[in-house]
Amino acid sequence: VQIDTETNTMYVCGTNVGMPIFDISNPLEPRPITTFSGGYVHDLHVQNGRAHLAMINNSRYEAWDVSELPAMPRLSSLSISSAHNAWASRDDSPVIVTSETFGGGLTVVDMENPRLPRSIATLIYNGGFGGSFTSIHNGFLTDRVLHAGNYIH
């Protein structure tokens, strides 16, 4: 679940029925706005009228304009293997996308032009602890500082 506190909107990801989106102005009576049906959304980050989607089953990072729901035009799409988690900086560029796979890493996406995303850096851990491989599970940005959770395969 991702809640955009600026717009009182809740996005429910990780379901087998698309991504339902609700108006939670009255949290005791959420009202359906629409359901995104463009693929399985594993995780997302919403801010500034943009939804940054991690679509693990399709190995895609996608950015969507959610400023005028229920309309939801796609801004861009970028192939990122096993895209598990997406998180944008305060100004929506860069976006970090983690890959949940054996030896998975983190991709930094330049979104200065949201219609032309480009991968500008990739971080992959080589090795790990005792010969095991690590994977970056989730990443979050605060003031351009990356906070990453890792695990060992």
Short mmCIF file of C-alpha atoms in Angstrom, two decimals:
data_model
loop_
_atom_site.label_atom_id
_atom_site.label_comp_id
_atom_site.label_asym_id
_atom_site.label_seq_id
_atom_site.Cartn_x
_atom_site.Cartn_y
_atom_site.Cartn_z
CA VAL A 1 0.00 0.00 0.00
CA GLN A 2 1.18 3.50 -0.83
CA ILE A 3 -0.65 6.55 0.50
CA ASP A 4 -0.24 9.94 -1.10
CA THR A 5 -0.90 12.20 1.88
CA GLU A 6 -1.04 15.31 -0.35
CA THR A 7 -4.08 14.01 -2.25
CA ASN A 8 -5.55 11.55 0.29
CA THR A 9 -5.19 8.76 -2.24
CA MET A 10 -4.39 5.12 -1.46
CA TYR A 11 -2.79 2.79 -4.02
CA VAL A 12 -3.06 -0.95 -3.27
CA CYS A 13 -0.27 -2.90 -4.96
CA GLY A 14 0.65 -6.58 -4.87
CA THR A 15 -2.84 -7.82 -5.70
CA ASN A 16 -4.14 -10.24 -8.33
CA VAL A 17 -6.86 -7.75 -9.37
CA GLY A 18 -4.70 -4.91 -10.67
CA MET A 19 -3.91 -1.88 -8.52
CA PRO A 20 -7.09 -0.48 -6.94
CA ILE A 21 -6.88 3.25 -6.17
CA PHE A 22 -9.06 4.86 -3.49
CA ASP A 23 -9.94 8.33 -2.26
CA ILE A 24 -9.37 8.19 1.51
CA SER A 25 -10.44 11.73 2.36
CA ASN A 26 -12.73 9.92 4.80
CA PRO A 27 -10.55 6.97 5.87
CA LEU A 28 -13.54 5.19 7.41
CA GLU A 29 -15.27 5.15 4.01
CA PRO A 30 -12.70 4.79 1.21
CA ARG A 31 -14.18 5.49 -2.23
CA PRO A 32 -12.90 3.67 -5.33
CA ILE A 33 -11.42 5.99 -7.96
CA THR A 34 -10.14 3.50 -10.54
CA THR A 35 -8.15 0.29 -10.89
CA PHE A 36 -4.87 0.22 -12.78
CA SER A 37 -4.86 -2.88 -14.97
CA GLY A 38 -1.64 -2.41 -16.94
CA GLY A 39 0.19 -5.29 -15.24
CA TYR A 40 1.14 -6.56 -11.81
CA VAL A 41 2.50 -3.75 -9.63
CA HIS A 42 4.75 -5.14 -6.91
CA ASP A 43 5.66 -1.81 -5.31
CA LEU A 44 5.29 1.90 -5.99
CA HIS A 45 6.12 5.38 -4.79
CA VAL A 46 3.71 8.25 -5.43
CA GLN A 47 4.42 11.97 -5.15
CA ASN A 48 4.12 15.18 -7.16
CA GLY A 49 1.38 13.72 -9.34
CA ARG A 50 3.55 10.80 -10.48
CA ALA A 51 3.37 7.11 -9.67
CA HIS A 52 6.68 5.26 -9.93
CA LEU A 53 5.85 1.57 -10.45
CA ALA A 54 8.04 -1.50 -9.92
CA MET A 55 6.57 -4.22 -12.11
CA ILE A 56 8.56 -7.31 -11.12
CA ASN A 57 6.70 -9.82 -13.33
CA ASN A 58 7.32 -7.73 -16.46
CA SER A 59 10.83 -6.54 -15.43
CA ARG A 60 9.73 -2.93 -15.93
CA TYR A 61 9.95 0.40 -14.16
CA GLU A 62 7.14 2.68 -15.28
CA ALA A 63 6.16 6.26 -14.48
CA TRP A 64 2.50 7.30 -14.70
CA ASP A 65 0.81 10.69 -14.39
CA VAL A 66 -1.72 10.40 -11.56
CA SER A 67 -2.39 14.13 -11.19
CA GLU A 68 -5.91 13.91 -12.66
CA LEU A 69 -7.31 10.54 -11.58
CA PRO A 70 -9.13 8.53 -12.82
CA ALA A 71 -7.12 9.41 -15.95
CA MET A 72 -3.70 7.82 -15.67
CA PRO A 73 -1.52 8.26 -18.76
CA ARG A 74 1.81 6.45 -18.87
CA LEU A 75 4.79 8.80 -19.04
CA SER A 76 7.51 6.22 -19.60
CA SER A 77 8.70 2.66 -19.28
CA LEU A 78 12.18 1.20 -18.85
CA SER A 79 13.32 -2.42 -18.80
CA ILE A 80 14.89 -3.30 -15.43
CA SER A 81 15.25 -6.99 -14.57
CA SER A 82 12.99 -8.12 -11.71
CA ALA A 83 12.05 -4.53 -10.76
CA HIS A 84 11.03 -4.98 -7.14
CA ASN A 85 11.00 -1.51 -5.60
CA ALA A 86 11.01 2.06 -6.96
CA TRP A 87 11.64 5.27 -5.04
CA ALA A 88 12.02 8.80 -6.35
CA SER A 89 13.96 11.73 -4.96
CA ARG A 90 11.89 14.74 -3.85
CA ASP A 91 12.00 16.25 -7.33
CA ASP A 92 11.34 12.89 -9.06
CA SER A 93 14.83 12.56 -10.50
CA PRO A 94 16.69 10.40 -9.92
CA VAL A 95 14.59 7.32 -9.21
CA ILE A 96 16.18 4.22 -7.73
CA VAL A 97 14.87 0.80 -8.72
CA THR A 98 15.94 -2.40 -6.98
CA SER A 99 16.02 -5.84 -8.60
CA GLU A 100 14.94 -8.73 -6.44
CA THR A 101 16.86 -11.58 -7.99
CA PHE A 102 19.96 -13.64 -7.24
CA GLY A 103 22.77 -11.09 -7.19
CA GLY A 104 20.23 -8.33 -7.84
CA GLY A 105 21.28 -4.74 -7.65
CA LEU A 106 20.06 -1.20 -7.84
CA THR A 107 19.56 0.97 -10.92
CA VAL A 108 19.61 4.77 -10.84
CA VAL A 109 17.21 6.25 -13.40
CA ASP A 110 17.49 9.82 -14.66
CA MET A 111 13.92 11.19 -14.96
CA GLU A 112 14.74 14.82 -15.81
CA ASN A 113 12.72 14.19 -18.95
CA PRO A 114 9.96 11.84 -17.73
CA ARG A 115 9.22 10.72 -21.31
CA LEU A 116 12.84 9.62 -21.86
CA PRO A 117 14.06 7.77 -18.76
CA ARG A 118 17.63 6.56 -18.85
CA SER A 119 19.65 4.30 -16.64
CA ILE A 120 22.67 6.27 -15.45
CA ALA A 121 24.20 3.89 -12.87
CA THR A 122 23.90 0.36 -11.57
CA LEU A 123 25.13 -1.00 -8.26
CA ILE A 124 25.58 -4.76 -7.93
CA TYR A 125 27.23 -6.45 -4.99
CA ASN A 126 29.80 -8.99 -6.15
CA GLY A 127 30.10 -11.70 -3.60
CA GLY A 128 28.87 -11.25 -0.09
CA PHE A 129 29.41 -12.96 3.20
CA GLY A 130 31.08 -16.36 3.22
CA GLY A 131 30.72 -16.72 -0.55
CA SER A 132 26.99 -15.96 -0.54
CA PHE A 133 25.44 -13.41 -2.85
CA THR A 134 23.58 -10.39 -1.55
CA SER A 135 20.63 -8.65 -3.08
CA ILE A 136 19.31 -5.15 -2.48
CA HIS A 137 15.70 -5.72 -1.43
CA ASN A 138 14.37 -2.16 -1.03
CA GLY A 139 15.83 1.29 -1.39
CA PHE A 140 14.57 4.66 -0.21
CA LEU A 141 15.92 8.15 -0.85
CA THR A 142 15.89 10.98 1.67
CA ASP A 143 17.62 14.19 0.65
CA ARG A 144 19.60 12.25 -1.97
CA VAL A 145 20.86 9.74 0.60
CA LEU A 146 20.15 6.11 -0.23
CA HIS A 147 18.90 3.80 2.50
CA ALA A 148 19.01 0.19 1.32
CA GLY A 149 17.88 -3.06 2.88
CA ASN A 150 19.84 -6.12 1.78
CA TYR A 151 19.68 -9.84 2.30
CA ILE A 152 21.91 -12.83 1.63
CA HIS A 153 20.99 -15.62 -0.78
#
